[in-house]
Amino acid sequence: MIDLNADLGEGFGRWTLTDDDALLSVVTSANVACGFHAGDPSVMRRVCDLAAARGVRIGAQVSYRDLAGFGRRAMDVPSDELAAEVAYQIGALRVFAEAAGAEVAFVKPHGALYNRTVHDAEQAGAVVAGVGLAGGALPVLGLPGSRLLAAAADAGLTGVPEAFADRAYTARGTLVPRREPGSVVTDGDAVVRRALAFALEGSVEAVDGTAVAVAARSLCVHGDTPDAARIAARVREALEAAGADVGAFA
């Protein structure tokens, strides 16, 4: 079984970015922005209502407090402060998830925080501490081999290894930084090929042409990728045609 997730609710006020309606008809898990990099109460409520109605599992996509930079700028946040901010975001989303008759089922860091927790044990530990502060033993999505998944395991939480069908990988199994050319894969055919390789072979072709082992339980297609909904639909269709069981991990 492979989970298919996407980042949703990444709008604010009258500004929209992700096609939440279309993506929620395809994915099995929704990473919902919690107001720190995108999202506001109305957006969060709407996405939770739609996800609950369609049986899509709701996850808190927590971030550094960086609306202006969409959560993709490097920041140095003290551990105690970061843990509190992670708990705050989970709590905010939980209100709307429960009002929709669902629950917050997992946590996934966004952007700069996600990448920081691959190598930074202190920031990874702060994210996990925030999950604990919010209550409930929620699964945590992260890059395979990351400090985040190690911290989650140490805290008795389920760490869920994740792969990105629309992001380029280095030979070390990490994501190519977005500031570098070719870091985002936008060609639909290439995204589908990579998704099948992740799900069926547990590997991906890195930017240098080498094959990198990536054992993933969840597969992400970014909601802000051009034509994301159509590409996600193609990915799901291809996975199911190849015999993969597409379903939520949570």
CSV table of C-alpha atoms in Angstrom, one decimal:
chain,number,residue,atom,x,y,z
A,1,MET,CA,0.0,0.0,0.0
A,2,ILE,CA,1.2,3.5,-0.8
A,3,ASP,CA,-0.3,6.8,0.5
A,4,LEU,CA,-0.7,9.7,-1.9
A,5,ASN,CA,-0.5,13.1,-0.2
A,6,ALA,CA,-0.5,16.7,-1.3
A,7,ASP,CA,-0.1,20.1,0.3
A,8,LEU,CA,-3.5,21.8,0.5
A,9,GLY,CA,-5.1,25.0,1.8
A,10,GLU,CA,-2.2,27.1,0.7
A,11,GLY,CA,-4.3,30.2,0.2
A,12,PHE,CA,-4.9,33.3,2.3
A,13,GLY,CA,-7.9,35.6,2.2
A,14,ARG,CA,-8.8,36.2,-1.5
A,15,TRP,CA,-5.5,34.7,-2.7
A,16,THR,CA,-5.5,31.1,-3.7
A,17,LEU,CA,-2.7,28.7,-4.8
A,18,THR,CA,-3.8,25.1,-4.6
A,19,ASP,CA,-6.8,23.5,-6.4
A,20,ASP,CA,-8.1,21.9,-3.2
A,21,ASP,CA,-11.3,20.6,-4.7
A,22,ALA,CA,-9.6,18.7,-7.5
A,23,LEU,CA,-6.8,17.4,-5.4
A,24,LEU,CA,-9.1,16.1,-2.7
A,25,SER,CA,-10.7,13.8,-5.3
A,26,VAL,CA,-7.4,12.1,-5.9
A,27,VAL,CA,-5.2,12.1,-2.8
A,28,THR,CA,-5.6,9.9,0.3
A,29,SER,CA,-4.0,12.3,2.7
A,30,ALA,CA,-4.1,16.1,2.9
A,31,ASN,CA,-1.3,18.2,4.4
A,32,VAL,CA,-3.3,21.3,5.4
A,33,ALA,CA,-1.5,24.6,5.9
A,34,CYS,CA,-2.1,25.9,9.4
A,35,GLY,CA,-1.7,29.6,9.0
A,36,PHE,CA,2.1,30.1,9.5
A,37,HIS,CA,3.2,29.7,5.9
A,38,ALA,CA,-0.2,29.9,4.3
A,39,GLY,CA,-3.9,29.3,5.2
A,40,ASP,CA,-6.3,31.1,7.3
A,41,PRO,CA,-9.3,30.0,9.4
A,42,SER,CA,-11.8,30.1,6.5
A,43,VAL,CA,-9.4,28.2,4.2
A,44,MET,CA,-8.6,25.6,6.9
A,45,ARG,CA,-12.3,25.1,7.7
A,46,ARG,CA,-13.2,24.6,4.1
A,47,VAL,CA,-10.4,22.1,3.3
A,48,CYS,CA,-11.2,20.1,6.5
A,49,ASP,CA,-14.9,20.0,5.5
A,50,LEU,CA,-14.1,18.8,2.0
A,51,ALA,CA,-11.5,16.3,3.2
A,52,ALA,CA,-13.8,14.8,5.8
A,53,ALA,CA,-16.7,14.5,3.2
A,54,ARG,CA,-14.4,12.6,0.8
A,55,GLY,CA,-12.7,10.4,3.4
A,56,VAL,CA,-9.3,12.0,3.0
A,57,ARG,CA,-7.1,11.9,6.1
A,58,ILE,CA,-6.2,15.3,7.5
A,59,GLY,CA,-2.7,16.2,8.5
A,60,ALA,CA,-1.2,19.4,10.0
A,61,GLN,CA,1.4,20.9,7.8
A,62,VAL,CA,3.4,22.9,10.3
A,63,SER,CA,5.9,25.6,9.4
A,64,TYR,CA,8.1,28.4,10.5
A,65,ARG,CA,6.1,31.6,11.0
A,66,ASP,CA,6.9,33.0,7.6
A,67,LEU,CA,3.8,34.1,5.6
A,68,ALA,CA,5.8,36.5,3.5
A,69,GLY,CA,8.3,33.8,2.4
A,70,PHE,CA,5.8,31.0,2.2
A,71,GLY,CA,7.7,29.1,4.8
A,72,ARG,CA,10.7,28.5,2.5
A,73,ARG,CA,13.2,30.9,4.1
A,74,ALA,CA,15.8,29.6,6.5
A,75,MET,CA,15.0,30.7,10.1
A,76,ASP,CA,16.6,30.2,13.5
A,77,VAL,CA,13.9,29.6,16.1
A,78,PRO,CA,14.7,28.6,19.7
A,79,SER,CA,13.6,25.0,20.4
A,80,ASP,CA,11.0,25.9,23.1
A,81,GLU,CA,9.4,28.5,20.9
A,82,LEU,CA,9.3,26.2,17.9
A,83,ALA,CA,7.7,23.4,19.9
A,84,ALA,CA,5.0,25.8,21.1
A,85,GLU,CA,4.4,27.1,17.6
A,86,VAL,CA,4.1,23.5,16.2
A,87,ALA,CA,1.6,22.7,19.0
A,88,TYR,CA,-0.3,25.9,18.2
A,89,GLN,CA,-0.7,25.0,14.6
A,90,ILE,CA,-1.8,21.5,15.3
A,91,GLY,CA,-4.4,22.8,17.8
A,92,ALA,CA,-5.8,25.3,15.4
A,93,LEU,CA,-6.3,22.7,12.7
A,94,ARG,CA,-7.8,20.2,15.1
A,95,VAL,CA,-10.7,22.6,15.8
A,96,PHE,CA,-11.7,22.6,12.2
A,97,ALA,CA,-11.0,18.9,11.6
A,98,GLU,CA,-13.2,17.9,14.6
A,99,ALA,CA,-15.9,20.3,13.6
A,100,ALA,CA,-16.0,18.5,10.3
A,101,GLY,CA,-16.4,15.1,12.0
A,102,ALA,CA,-12.8,14.1,11.4
A,103,GLU,CA,-9.5,14.4,13.3
A,104,VAL,CA,-5.9,15.5,12.7
A,105,ALA,CA,-4.3,12.2,11.8
A,106,PHE,CA,-0.6,13.1,11.2
A,107,VAL,CA,1.9,16.0,11.1
A,108,LYS,CA,4.2,17.0,8.3
A,109,PRO,CA,6.7,20.0,8.4
A,110,HIS,CA,6.7,22.3,5.5
A,111,GLY,CA,9.4,23.9,3.4
A,112,ALA,CA,12.4,25.2,5.2
A,113,LEU,CA,11.4,23.5,8.4
A,114,TYR,CA,11.1,20.1,6.6
A,115,ASN,CA,14.5,20.5,5.1
A,116,ARG,CA,16.1,21.7,8.3
A,117,THR,CA,14.9,18.6,10.2
A,118,VAL,CA,16.6,16.3,7.8
A,119,HIS,CA,20.0,17.2,9.4
A,120,ASP,CA,19.3,19.3,12.5
A,121,ALA,CA,18.6,17.1,15.5
A,122,GLU,CA,17.6,20.1,17.7
A,123,GLN,CA,15.0,21.5,15.4
A,124,ALA,CA,13.8,17.9,14.7
A,125,GLY,CA,13.4,17.3,18.4
A,126,ALA,CA,11.5,20.6,18.8
A,127,VAL,CA,9.0,19.5,16.1
A,128,VAL,CA,8.4,16.2,17.9
A,129,ALA,CA,8.1,18.0,21.2
A,130,GLY,CA,5.5,20.2,19.7
A,131,VAL,CA,3.5,17.1,18.6
A,132,GLY,CA,3.7,15.8,22.1
A,133,LEU,CA,2.6,19.2,23.5
A,134,ALA,CA,-0.4,19.1,21.3
A,135,GLY,CA,-1.5,15.8,22.7
A,136,GLY,CA,-1.9,12.5,20.9
A,137,ALA,CA,0.6,10.2,19.4
A,138,LEU,CA,0.4,11.5,15.9
A,139,PRO,CA,2.5,10.0,13.1
A,140,VAL,CA,5.1,12.3,11.6
A,141,LEU,CA,6.0,12.4,7.9
A,142,GLY,CA,9.7,13.0,7.0
A,143,LEU,CA,12.5,12.2,4.6
A,144,PRO,CA,13.9,8.6,5.0
A,145,GLY,CA,17.0,8.7,7.2
A,146,SER,CA,16.2,12.1,8.6
A,147,ARG,CA,16.8,13.4,12.1
A,148,LEU,CA,13.0,14.0,12.2
A,149,LEU,CA,12.1,10.4,11.8
A,150,ALA,CA,14.8,9.4,14.3
A,151,ALA,CA,13.4,11.9,16.9
A,152,ALA,CA,9.9,10.6,16.3
A,153,ALA,CA,11.0,7.1,16.9
A,154,ASP,CA,12.8,8.1,20.1
A,155,ALA,CA,9.6,9.7,21.3
A,156,GLY,CA,7.5,6.6,20.6
A,157,LEU,CA,5.8,8.2,17.6
A,158,THR,CA,5.3,6.5,14.2
A,159,GLY,CA,7.7,8.0,11.6
A,160,VAL,CA,6.4,7.8,8.1
A,161,PRO,CA,9.1,7.9,5.4
A,162,GLU,CA,8.0,10.0,2.4
A,163,ALA,CA,9.1,10.5,-1.2
A,164,PHE,CA,8.5,13.4,-3.6
A,165,ALA,CA,7.4,12.5,-7.1
A,166,ASP,CA,7.9,16.1,-8.4
A,167,ARG,CA,11.2,17.0,-6.7
A,168,ALA,CA,14.7,16.2,-7.9
A,169,TYR,CA,17.0,14.2,-5.6
A,170,THR,CA,20.7,14.3,-4.9
A,171,ALA,CA,22.9,11.2,-4.9
A,172,ARG,CA,22.7,11.2,-1.1
A,173,GLY,CA,18.9,10.9,-1.1
A,174,THR,CA,18.1,14.4,-0.1
A,175,LEU,CA,16.1,17.0,-2.1
A,176,VAL,CA,17.8,19.3,-4.5
A,177,PRO,CA,17.4,22.9,-3.0
A,178,ARG,CA,14.7,24.9,-4.7
A,179,ARG,CA,17.1,27.7,-5.6
A,180,GLU,CA,18.9,25.3,-8.0
A,181,PRO,CA,17.7,24.8,-11.6
A,182,GLY,CA,15.7,21.6,-12.2
A,183,SER,CA,14.8,21.1,-8.5
A,184,VAL,CA,11.1,20.8,-9.3
A,185,VAL,CA,10.0,18.2,-11.8
A,186,THR,CA,7.1,19.7,-13.8
A,187,ASP,CA,6.8,17.3,-16.7
A,188,GLY,CA,3.8,15.0,-16.1
A,189,ASP,CA,5.3,12.0,-17.7
A,190,ALA,CA,8.5,12.3,-15.6
A,191,VAL,CA,6.4,12.6,-12.4
A,192,VAL,CA,4.4,9.5,-13.2
A,193,ARG,CA,7.6,7.5,-14.0
A,194,ARG,CA,9.2,8.6,-10.7
A,195,ALA,CA,6.1,7.8,-8.7
A,196,LEU,CA,6.0,4.3,-10.2
A,197,ALA,CA,9.7,3.8,-9.4
A,198,PHE,CA,9.2,4.9,-5.8
A,199,ALA,CA,6.2,2.7,-5.3
A,200,LEU,CA,7.3,-0.4,-7.1
A,201,GLU,CA,11.1,-0.4,-7.0
A,202,GLY,CA,11.9,1.8,-3.9
A,203,SER,CA,14.3,4.0,-5.8
A,204,VAL,CA,14.7,7.2,-7.8
A,205,GLU,CA,17.1,8.5,-10.4
A,206,ALA,CA,19.2,11.3,-8.8
A,207,VAL,CA,20.4,14.4,-10.7
A,208,ASP,CA,23.7,12.7,-11.5
A,209,GLY,CA,22.0,9.7,-13.0
A,210,THR,CA,22.6,7.3,-10.2
A,211,ALA,CA,19.8,5.2,-8.7
A,212,VAL,CA,19.1,6.1,-5.1
A,213,ALA,CA,17.2,3.8,-2.7
A,214,VAL,CA,14.2,5.5,-1.2
A,215,ALA,CA,11.9,3.3,0.9
A,216,ALA,CA,8.7,5.4,1.2
A,217,ARG,CA,5.3,4.8,2.7
A,218,SER,CA,3.8,8.0,1.4
A,219,LEU,CA,4.2,9.8,-1.9
A,220,CYS,CA,3.8,13.6,-2.2
A,221,VAL,CA,2.7,15.6,-5.2
A,222,HIS,CA,3.0,19.3,-4.4
A,223,GLY,CA,-0.2,21.2,-4.7
A,224,ASP,CA,1.5,24.3,-6.0
A,225,THR,CA,3.2,22.5,-8.9
A,226,PRO,CA,1.8,23.7,-12.2
A,227,ASP,CA,-1.2,21.5,-13.3
A,228,ALA,CA,-0.8,19.6,-10.0
A,229,ALA,CA,-4.4,18.2,-9.9
A,230,ARG,CA,-4.1,16.6,-13.4
A,231,ILE,CA,-0.6,15.2,-12.6
A,232,ALA,CA,-1.8,13.8,-9.3
A,233,ALA,CA,-4.7,12.1,-11.1
A,234,ARG,CA,-2.3,10.6,-13.6
A,235,VAL,CA,-0.1,9.4,-10.8
A,236,ARG,CA,-2.9,7.6,-9.0
A,237,GLU,CA,-4.2,6.1,-12.2
A,238,ALA,CA,-0.7,4.7,-13.1
A,239,LEU,CA,-0.1,3.4,-9.6
A,240,GLU,CA,-3.4,1.5,-9.5
A,241,ALA,CA,-2.9,0.2,-13.0
A,242,ALA,CA,0.5,-1.2,-11.9
A,243,GLY,CA,-1.2,-3.0,-9.0
A,244,ALA,CA,-0.3,-0.7,-6.2
A,245,ASP,CA,-2.9,-0.3,-3.4
A,246,VAL,CA,-3.3,3.4,-2.9
A,247,GLY,CA,-4.6,4.2,0.6
A,248,ALA,CA,-4.0,6.4,3.6
A,249,PHE,CA,-1.3,5.3,6.1
A,250,ALA,CA,-3.1,6.9,9.0
